[in-house]
Structures are given as structure tokens and as C-alpha cells.
Coordinates of C-alpha atoms and ligand atoms in Angstrom, one line a residue:
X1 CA 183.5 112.3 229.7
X2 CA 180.9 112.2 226.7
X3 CA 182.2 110.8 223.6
X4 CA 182.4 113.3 220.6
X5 CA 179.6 113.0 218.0
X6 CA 180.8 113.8 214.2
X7 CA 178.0 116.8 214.1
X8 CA 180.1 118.3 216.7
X9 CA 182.7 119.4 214.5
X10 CA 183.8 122.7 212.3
X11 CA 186.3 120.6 210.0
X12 CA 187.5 123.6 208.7
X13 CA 188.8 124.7 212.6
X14 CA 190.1 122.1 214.1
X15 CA 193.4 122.4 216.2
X16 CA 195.8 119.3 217.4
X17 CA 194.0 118.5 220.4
X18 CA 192.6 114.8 221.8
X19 CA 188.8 114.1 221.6
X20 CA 187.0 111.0 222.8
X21 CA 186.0 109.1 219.7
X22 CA 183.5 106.6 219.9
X23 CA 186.1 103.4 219.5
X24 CA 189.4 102.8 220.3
X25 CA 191.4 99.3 220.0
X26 CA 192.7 97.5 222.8
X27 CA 195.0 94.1 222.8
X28 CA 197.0 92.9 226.0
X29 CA 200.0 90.5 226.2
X30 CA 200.1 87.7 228.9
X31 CA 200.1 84.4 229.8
X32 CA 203.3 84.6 227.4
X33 CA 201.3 85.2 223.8
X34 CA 199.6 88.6 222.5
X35 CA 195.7 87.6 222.9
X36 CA 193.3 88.4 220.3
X37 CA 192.5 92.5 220.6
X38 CA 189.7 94.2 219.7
X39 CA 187.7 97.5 219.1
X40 CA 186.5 98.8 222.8
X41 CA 184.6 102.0 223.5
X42 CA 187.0 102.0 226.8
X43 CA 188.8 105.1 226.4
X44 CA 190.7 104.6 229.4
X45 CA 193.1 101.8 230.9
X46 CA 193.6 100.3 234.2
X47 CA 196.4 98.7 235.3
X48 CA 198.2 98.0 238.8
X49 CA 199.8 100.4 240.6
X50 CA 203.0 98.4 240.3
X51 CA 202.8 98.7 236.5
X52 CA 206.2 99.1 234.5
X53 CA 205.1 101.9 232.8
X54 CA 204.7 104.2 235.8
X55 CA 207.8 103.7 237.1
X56 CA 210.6 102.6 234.6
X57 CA 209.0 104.0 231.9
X58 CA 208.0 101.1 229.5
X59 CA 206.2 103.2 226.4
X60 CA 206.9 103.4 222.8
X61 CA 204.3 105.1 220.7
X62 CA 203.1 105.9 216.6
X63 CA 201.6 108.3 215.0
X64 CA 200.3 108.5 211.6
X65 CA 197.1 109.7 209.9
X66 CA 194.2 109.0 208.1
X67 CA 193.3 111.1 204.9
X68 CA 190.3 111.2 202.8
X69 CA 190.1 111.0 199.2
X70 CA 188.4 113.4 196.8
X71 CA 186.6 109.6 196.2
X72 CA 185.4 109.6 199.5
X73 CA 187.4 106.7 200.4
X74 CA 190.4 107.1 203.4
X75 CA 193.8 106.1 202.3
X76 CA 196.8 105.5 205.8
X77 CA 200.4 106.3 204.6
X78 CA 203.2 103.3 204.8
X79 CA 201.7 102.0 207.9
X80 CA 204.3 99.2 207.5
X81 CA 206.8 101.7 208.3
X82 CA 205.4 103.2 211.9
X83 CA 204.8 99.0 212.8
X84 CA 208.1 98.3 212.2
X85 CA 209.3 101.5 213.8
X86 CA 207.2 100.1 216.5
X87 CA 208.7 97.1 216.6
X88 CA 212.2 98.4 216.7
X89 CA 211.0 100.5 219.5
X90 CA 209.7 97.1 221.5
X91 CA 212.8 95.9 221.1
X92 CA 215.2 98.7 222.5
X93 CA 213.0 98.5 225.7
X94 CA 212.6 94.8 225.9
X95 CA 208.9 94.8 225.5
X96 CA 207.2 92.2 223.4
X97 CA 206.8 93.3 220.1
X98 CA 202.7 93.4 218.4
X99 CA 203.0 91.4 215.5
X100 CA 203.2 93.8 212.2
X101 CA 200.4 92.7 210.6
X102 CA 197.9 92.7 213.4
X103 CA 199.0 96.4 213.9
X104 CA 197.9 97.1 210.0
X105 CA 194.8 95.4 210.7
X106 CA 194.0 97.1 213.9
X107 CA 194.5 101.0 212.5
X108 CA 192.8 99.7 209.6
X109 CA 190.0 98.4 212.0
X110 CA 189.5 101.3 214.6
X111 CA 189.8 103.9 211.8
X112 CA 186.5 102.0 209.8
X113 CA 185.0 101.9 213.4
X114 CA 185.4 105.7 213.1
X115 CA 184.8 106.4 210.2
X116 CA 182.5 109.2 210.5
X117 CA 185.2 111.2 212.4
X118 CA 187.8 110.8 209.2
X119 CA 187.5 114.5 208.1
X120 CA 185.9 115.9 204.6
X121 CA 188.5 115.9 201.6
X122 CA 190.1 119.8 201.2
X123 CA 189.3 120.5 204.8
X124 CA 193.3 120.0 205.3
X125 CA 192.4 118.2 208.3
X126 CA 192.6 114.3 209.0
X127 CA 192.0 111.6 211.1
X128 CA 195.3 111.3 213.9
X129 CA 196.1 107.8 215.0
X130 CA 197.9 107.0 218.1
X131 CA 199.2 103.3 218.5
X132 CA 201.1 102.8 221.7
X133 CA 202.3 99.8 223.8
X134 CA 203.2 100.0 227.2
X135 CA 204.1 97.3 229.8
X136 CA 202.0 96.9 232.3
X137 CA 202.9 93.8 234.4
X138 CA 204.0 94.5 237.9
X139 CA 207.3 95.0 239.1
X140 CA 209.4 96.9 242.2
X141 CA 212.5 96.2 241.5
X142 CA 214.4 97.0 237.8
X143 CA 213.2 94.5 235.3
X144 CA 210.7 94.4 232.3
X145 CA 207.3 93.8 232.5
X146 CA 206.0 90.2 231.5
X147 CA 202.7 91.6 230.6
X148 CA 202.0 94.5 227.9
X149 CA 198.7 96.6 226.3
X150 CA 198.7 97.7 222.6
X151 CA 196.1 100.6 222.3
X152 CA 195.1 102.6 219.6
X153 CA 193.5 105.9 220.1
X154 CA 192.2 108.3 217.0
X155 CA 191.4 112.0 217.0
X156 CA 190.8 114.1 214.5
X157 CA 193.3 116.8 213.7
X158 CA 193.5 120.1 212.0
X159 CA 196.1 121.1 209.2
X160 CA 199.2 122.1 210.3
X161 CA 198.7 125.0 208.1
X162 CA 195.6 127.3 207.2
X163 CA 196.5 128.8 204.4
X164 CA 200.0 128.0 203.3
X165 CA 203.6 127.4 204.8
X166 CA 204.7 129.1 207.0
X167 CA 208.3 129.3 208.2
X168 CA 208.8 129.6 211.9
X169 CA 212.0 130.8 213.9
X170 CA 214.5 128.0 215.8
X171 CA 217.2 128.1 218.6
X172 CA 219.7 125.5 219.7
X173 CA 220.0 124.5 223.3
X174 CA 222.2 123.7 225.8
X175 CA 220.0 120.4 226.8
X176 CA 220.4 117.4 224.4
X177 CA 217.5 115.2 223.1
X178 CA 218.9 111.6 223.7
X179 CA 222.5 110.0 224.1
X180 CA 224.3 108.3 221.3
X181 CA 224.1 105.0 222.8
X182 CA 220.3 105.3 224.1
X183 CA 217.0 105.8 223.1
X184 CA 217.0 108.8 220.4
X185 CA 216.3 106.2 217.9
X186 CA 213.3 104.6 219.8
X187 CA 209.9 106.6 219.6
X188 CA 209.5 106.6 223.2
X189 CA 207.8 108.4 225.8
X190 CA 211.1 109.3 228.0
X191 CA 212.7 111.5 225.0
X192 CA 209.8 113.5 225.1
X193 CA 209.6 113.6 229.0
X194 CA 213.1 115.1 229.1
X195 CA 212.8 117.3 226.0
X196 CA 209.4 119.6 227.8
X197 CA 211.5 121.7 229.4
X198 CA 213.9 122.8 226.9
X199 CA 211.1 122.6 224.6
X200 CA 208.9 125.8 227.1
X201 CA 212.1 127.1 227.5
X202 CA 212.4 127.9 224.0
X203 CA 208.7 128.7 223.4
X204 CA 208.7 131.2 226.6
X205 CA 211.5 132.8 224.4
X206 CA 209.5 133.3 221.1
X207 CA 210.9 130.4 219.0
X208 CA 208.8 127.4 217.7
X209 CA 210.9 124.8 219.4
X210 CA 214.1 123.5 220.0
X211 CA 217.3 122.6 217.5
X212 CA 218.7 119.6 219.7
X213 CA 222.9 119.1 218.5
X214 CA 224.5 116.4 218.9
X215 CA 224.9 115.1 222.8
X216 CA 228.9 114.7 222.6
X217 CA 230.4 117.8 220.7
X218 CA 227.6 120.5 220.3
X219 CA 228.2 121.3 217.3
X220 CA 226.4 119.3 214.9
X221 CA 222.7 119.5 214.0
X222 CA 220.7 116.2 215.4
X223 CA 216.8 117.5 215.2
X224 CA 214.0 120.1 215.8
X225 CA 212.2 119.1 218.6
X226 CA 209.6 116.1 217.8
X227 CA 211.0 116.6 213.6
X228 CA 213.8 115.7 211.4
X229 CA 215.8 118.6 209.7
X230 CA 216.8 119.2 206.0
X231 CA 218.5 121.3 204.1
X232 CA 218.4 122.7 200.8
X233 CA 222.2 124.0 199.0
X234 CA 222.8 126.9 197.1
X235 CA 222.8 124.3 194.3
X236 CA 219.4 122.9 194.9
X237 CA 221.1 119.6 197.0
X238 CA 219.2 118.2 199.6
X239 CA 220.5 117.5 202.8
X240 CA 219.5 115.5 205.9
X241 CA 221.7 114.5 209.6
X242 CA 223.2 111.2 209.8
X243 CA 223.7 110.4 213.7
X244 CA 223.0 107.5 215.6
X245 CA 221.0 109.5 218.3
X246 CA 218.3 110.9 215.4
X247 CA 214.5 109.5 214.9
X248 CA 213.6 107.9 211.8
X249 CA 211.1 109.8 210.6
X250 CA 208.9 108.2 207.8
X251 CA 208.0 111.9 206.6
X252 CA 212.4 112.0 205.9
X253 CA 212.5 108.7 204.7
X254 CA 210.1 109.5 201.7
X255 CA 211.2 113.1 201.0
X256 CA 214.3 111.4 200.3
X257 CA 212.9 108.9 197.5
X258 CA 211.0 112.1 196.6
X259 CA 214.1 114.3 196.5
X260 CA 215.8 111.4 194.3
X261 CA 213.2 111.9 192.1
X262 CA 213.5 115.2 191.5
X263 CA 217.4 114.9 191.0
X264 CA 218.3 116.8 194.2
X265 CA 220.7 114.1 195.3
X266 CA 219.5 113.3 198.7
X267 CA 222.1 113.0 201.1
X268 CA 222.3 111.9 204.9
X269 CA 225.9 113.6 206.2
X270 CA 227.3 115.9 209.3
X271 CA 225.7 118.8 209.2
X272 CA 227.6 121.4 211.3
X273 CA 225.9 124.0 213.3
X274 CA 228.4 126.4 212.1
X275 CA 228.0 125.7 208.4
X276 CA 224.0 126.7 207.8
X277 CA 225.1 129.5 204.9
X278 CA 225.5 126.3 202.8
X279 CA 221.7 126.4 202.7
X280 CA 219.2 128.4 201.1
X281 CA 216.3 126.9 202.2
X282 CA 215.5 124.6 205.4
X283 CA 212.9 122.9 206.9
X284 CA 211.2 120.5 209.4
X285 CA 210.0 116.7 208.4
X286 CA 207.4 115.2 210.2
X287 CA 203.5 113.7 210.1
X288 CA 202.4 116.8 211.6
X289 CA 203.2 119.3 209.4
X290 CA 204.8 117.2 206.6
X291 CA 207.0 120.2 205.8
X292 CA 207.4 123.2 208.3
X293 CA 209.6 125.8 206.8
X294 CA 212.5 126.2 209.0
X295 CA 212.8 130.4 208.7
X296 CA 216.3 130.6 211.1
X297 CA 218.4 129.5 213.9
X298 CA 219.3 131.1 216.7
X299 CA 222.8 130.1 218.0
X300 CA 225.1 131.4 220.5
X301 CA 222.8 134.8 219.9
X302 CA 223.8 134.8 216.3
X303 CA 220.3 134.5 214.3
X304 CA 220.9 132.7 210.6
X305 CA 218.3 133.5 208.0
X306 CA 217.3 131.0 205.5
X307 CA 215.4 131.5 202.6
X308 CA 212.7 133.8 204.4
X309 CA 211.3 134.6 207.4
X310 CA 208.2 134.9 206.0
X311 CA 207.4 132.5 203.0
X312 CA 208.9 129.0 202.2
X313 CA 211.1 128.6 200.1
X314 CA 210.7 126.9 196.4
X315 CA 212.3 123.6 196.8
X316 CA 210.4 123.2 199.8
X317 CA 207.1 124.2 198.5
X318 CA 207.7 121.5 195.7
X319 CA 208.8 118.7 197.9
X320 CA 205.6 119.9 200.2
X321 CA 202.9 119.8 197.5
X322 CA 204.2 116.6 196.1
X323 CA 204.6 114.4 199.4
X324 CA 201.3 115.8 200.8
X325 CA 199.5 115.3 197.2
X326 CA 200.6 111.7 197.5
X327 CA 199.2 111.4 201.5
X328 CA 195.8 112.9 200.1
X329 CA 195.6 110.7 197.3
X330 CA 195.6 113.1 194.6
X331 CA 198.6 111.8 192.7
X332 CA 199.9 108.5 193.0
X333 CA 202.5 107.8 195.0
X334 CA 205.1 104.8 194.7
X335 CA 204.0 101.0 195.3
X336 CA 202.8 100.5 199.1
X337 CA 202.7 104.0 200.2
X338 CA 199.2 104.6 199.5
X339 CA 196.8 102.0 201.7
X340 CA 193.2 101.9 200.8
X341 CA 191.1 101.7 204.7
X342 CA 187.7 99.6 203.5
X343 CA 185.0 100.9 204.4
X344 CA 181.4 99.7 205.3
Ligands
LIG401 C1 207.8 110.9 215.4 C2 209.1 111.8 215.4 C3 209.6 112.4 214.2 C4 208.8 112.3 212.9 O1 208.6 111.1 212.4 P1 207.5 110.8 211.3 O2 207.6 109.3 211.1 O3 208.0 111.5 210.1 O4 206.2 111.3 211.8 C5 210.8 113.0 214.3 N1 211.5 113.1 215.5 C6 211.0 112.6 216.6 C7 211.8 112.7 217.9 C8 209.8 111.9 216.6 O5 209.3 111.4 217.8

């Protein structure tokens, strides 16, 4: 497959969709020790048929972006917070964690590599980055790899949104996400292997994706497909799920600093799914979107509106435009959120 070429591509049109980007950066553990890694224009990986990966499912993946200033410079967005999650992730699966400081210096490394493909400031669009370790040493019977790849893959994406939030329809499902006591904490591959088919089941039926409950009683709100959920009260409170089967999202963890901030007393609690007229407003938390406007919940055939089906709602819009302001470098955001890429 030819590699993309930067003239290639309408910024202004871009969807969420992989292209093969001149560099990508590559690291393997083995021998017992990560060995030095480095920028590759392999865009593909070989490994034996006996890998871990392929059979028992050793993966744990990232994703965060690369924006560019009005400055022209490229700011990343707490990328201490996806390698830790990454590490955490590692750990659940018994794979050998990548230090957290190479894993700055690599996304720091392949994004300069590329950085033609980081696109124009205002186009909404950015650079994707995909860090992902899986283990690759050999094995038949049921037992961790000794041997793993780091690999980081960019792409540029297009905004969530052309022209404005826009609130999108939700149903809860009879399938759950993860289990209380396994992986829904871990950004790893198997969640989302489980979570296609309720996800096209959902889709086939006209909503956006999926509101997983919690695995033991159904009844309380865990998250929306690949996003956290929040709330907004009648009183302008906001509200996230506290479960131990939830992702930590790094979108969540800052709207809630941000919330704070705005004196909306953030709060992580049980959030029943048979207590949403609490909210006026709702939404979804992730890199992707930042903010998707949560516009209702089907459940049980009972749709709830929240604040619209049509338009976001005003907490929402101002939690948006100051967390995505911050990403895009146009207003400051608190120490160590905002990391400067250097460029050559
Ligand atoms: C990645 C992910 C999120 C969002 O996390 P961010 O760090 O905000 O991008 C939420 N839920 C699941 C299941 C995820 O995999």
C-alpha cells in the first residue's frame, strides 16, 4: 500500500479513518529488557503464528491526539495520563509495562516525524495517535507472553463535529461491557471485541451506540459504548458513574477539574437508569468527540429526553468550548495538560 503524501489531503473533510503515514514507532521487549525502539516506515508487524496476541488476546491500546496551534506549533494533551493508563493496562494482563517516559518521548518522536500530516489550526481536525502493546512471544498452552511490541501508529482525523454539537439518540442493552471483577477498567482490545455486536445491534436500530449498565443488577448506568457518561441536574450539578467495571477516561477526568472550576460540584455516584429526569442535560466524554451531547435513552421502550434532541445543551456547550479551547491551545489550561511537540 502507498504511503499517504500531506498534498493528498482536504483538511477540511476528513473522516475517522486509518491512513498509512510515512513513520510509525516500533520498540520490542525480549531477552528480559525493553530494547531501544525507534521510528520505522514498517507499517506492518510480523510475529509467529504462536503469538499471544492471536490467541489469548494480549493487547492494551491509547489514543490521544495531536492539535495544532494558531502558532503553528502541535501541543499533545496529558500524555502522562494515557502512559500510565497504559501501564495499568500492562499490568491487568501481565504484560511488561513500556517505561512512561519513553512512551512520552516516542509520541513526541513519531508525531515530529510526521509532522506534515498534523492538520492546519481551525480545520477542527488533528493528528490521531494510536500506542499499543501487544505480546508477541509464543505460547500454546495459557500463559503470558515473555516477549512484547510497543507500536505507535498516527493518522490524521477529522472533527467529530462539522459545524457544532450535535446530540445523538442512545439505548441500553441487554449485553454488558465488562464484569466487575475483569477488564472494564483496562483499555484493551477484548472489551471492544465483545461490545461489536451490541454495538451494530444498536446502530442497525437507528441509535448512535450503546448505554452498557452495570453487569450485576441492570440497573445502573456504567458507559456509552467506547465513552464515559455525565450528567447535568436541574441545579446545574454535574454528575459522573462511579463503578469498578467503568474506563477511566482522561476526557472525564479533566471535565471534572473543569466542572470544579466552574462550581458545578463534580461528583462520581450511582447513577440509576431509572432516575435520568434528575438531568437536564447529558452527554458523552471522550478523545473523539470531547463532548457528544447525549439527546436520550431508550430503555425498556421508554425513550427519555434530555435537554434536546436537536441542540446541546448550555452547560454542555460551556464545558465543551472550554476543555476543547484548552486541547487547541487557545486558552491555557492547568500545569502539565498542555505539552509542547518540538518541532524541526
Ligand atoms: C478510551 C475509552 C474511553 C475514553 O477515554 P479518553 O481517555 O477520554 O479518551 C471511554 N470508555 C472506553 C471503554 C474507552 O476505551
Amino acid at each position: 500500500m502507498a504511503k499517504a503524501k500531506a498534498g493528498d489531503f482536504d483538511w477540511q473533510n476528513l473522516g475517522f479513518e486509518y491512513y498509512d503515514l510515512p513513520y510509525s514507532y516500533h520498540a520490542e521487549f525480549k531477552d528480559g529488557k525493553w530494547q531501544e525502539g525507534k521510528l520505522t516506515e514498517n507499517s506492518t508487524i510480523q510475529m509467529s503464528e504462536a503469538a499471544n496476541v492471536l490467541h489469548y488476546g494480549q493487547e492494551a491500546f491509547e489514543g490521544l491526539k495531536a492539535y495544532r496551534r494558531k502558532d503553528g506549533g502541535v501541543n499533545l494533551f496529558r500524555p502522562d495520563q494515557n502512559a500510565k493508563r497504559l501501564e495499568n493496562s500492562a499490568k491487568r494482563l501481565l504484560m511488561e509495562p513500556f517505561p512512561i517516559n519513553k512512551f512520552i518521548s516516542a509520541v513526541k518522536e513519531v508525531v515530529r516525524a510526521n509532522q506534515d500530516f498534523v492538520p492546519p489550526y481551525g480545520s477542527g481536525a488533528t493528528l490521531y495517535i494510536r500506542p499499543f502493546m501487544i505480546g508477541t512471544g509464543k505460547v500454546i498452552g495459557v500463559h503470558p507472553a515473555d516477549e512484547f511490541q510497543f507500536h505507535i501508529l498516527v493518522t490524521p482525523v477529522g472533527p467529530y463535529y462539522k459545524g457544532g454539537l450535535k446530540p445523538t439518540a442512545y439505548v441500553t442493552s441487554p449485553y454488558d461491557r465488562a464484569a466487575h471483577g475483569g477488564t472494564g477498567q483496562s483499555k484493551v482490545s477484548g472489551n471492544y471485541a465483545s461490545s461489536l455486536l451490541p454495538g451494530s445491534i444498536a446502530q442497525k436500530n437507528g441509535y448512535s451506540d450503546v448505554v452498557y449498565l452495570d453487569p450485576r443488577l441492570h440497573e445502573n448506568i456504567e458507559e456509552l459504548g467506547g465513552a464515559n457518561f455525565f450528567g447535568i441536574t436541574k441545579d446545574g450539578k454535574f454528575k459522573t458513574p462511579k463503578s469498578p467495571s467503568i474506563l477511566p477516561s482522561i476526557t472525564k477526568k479533566s471535565l471534572l477539574k473543569i466542572a470544579d472550576d466552574f462550581g458545578m460540584e463534580p461528583e462520581e455516584t450511582t447513577i440509576s437508569i431509572n432516575d435520568l429526569d434528575q438531568f437536564s442535560e447529558a452527554g458523552a466524554m471522550g478523545t473523539a468527540a470531547v463532548i457528544s451531547p447525549v439527546g436520550s435513552i431508550t430503555h425498556n421502550g421508554n425513550k427519555h429526553v434530555f435537554y434536546s434532541e436537536t441542540t446541546a445543551g448550555p452547560y454542555t456547550q460551556k464545558l465543551y468550548d472550554r476543555l476543547s479551547k484548552i486541547q487547541n491551545g487557545d486558552e491555557k489550561g492547568p500545569d502539565g495538560w498542555q505539552v509542547d511537540v518540538p518541532l524541526n
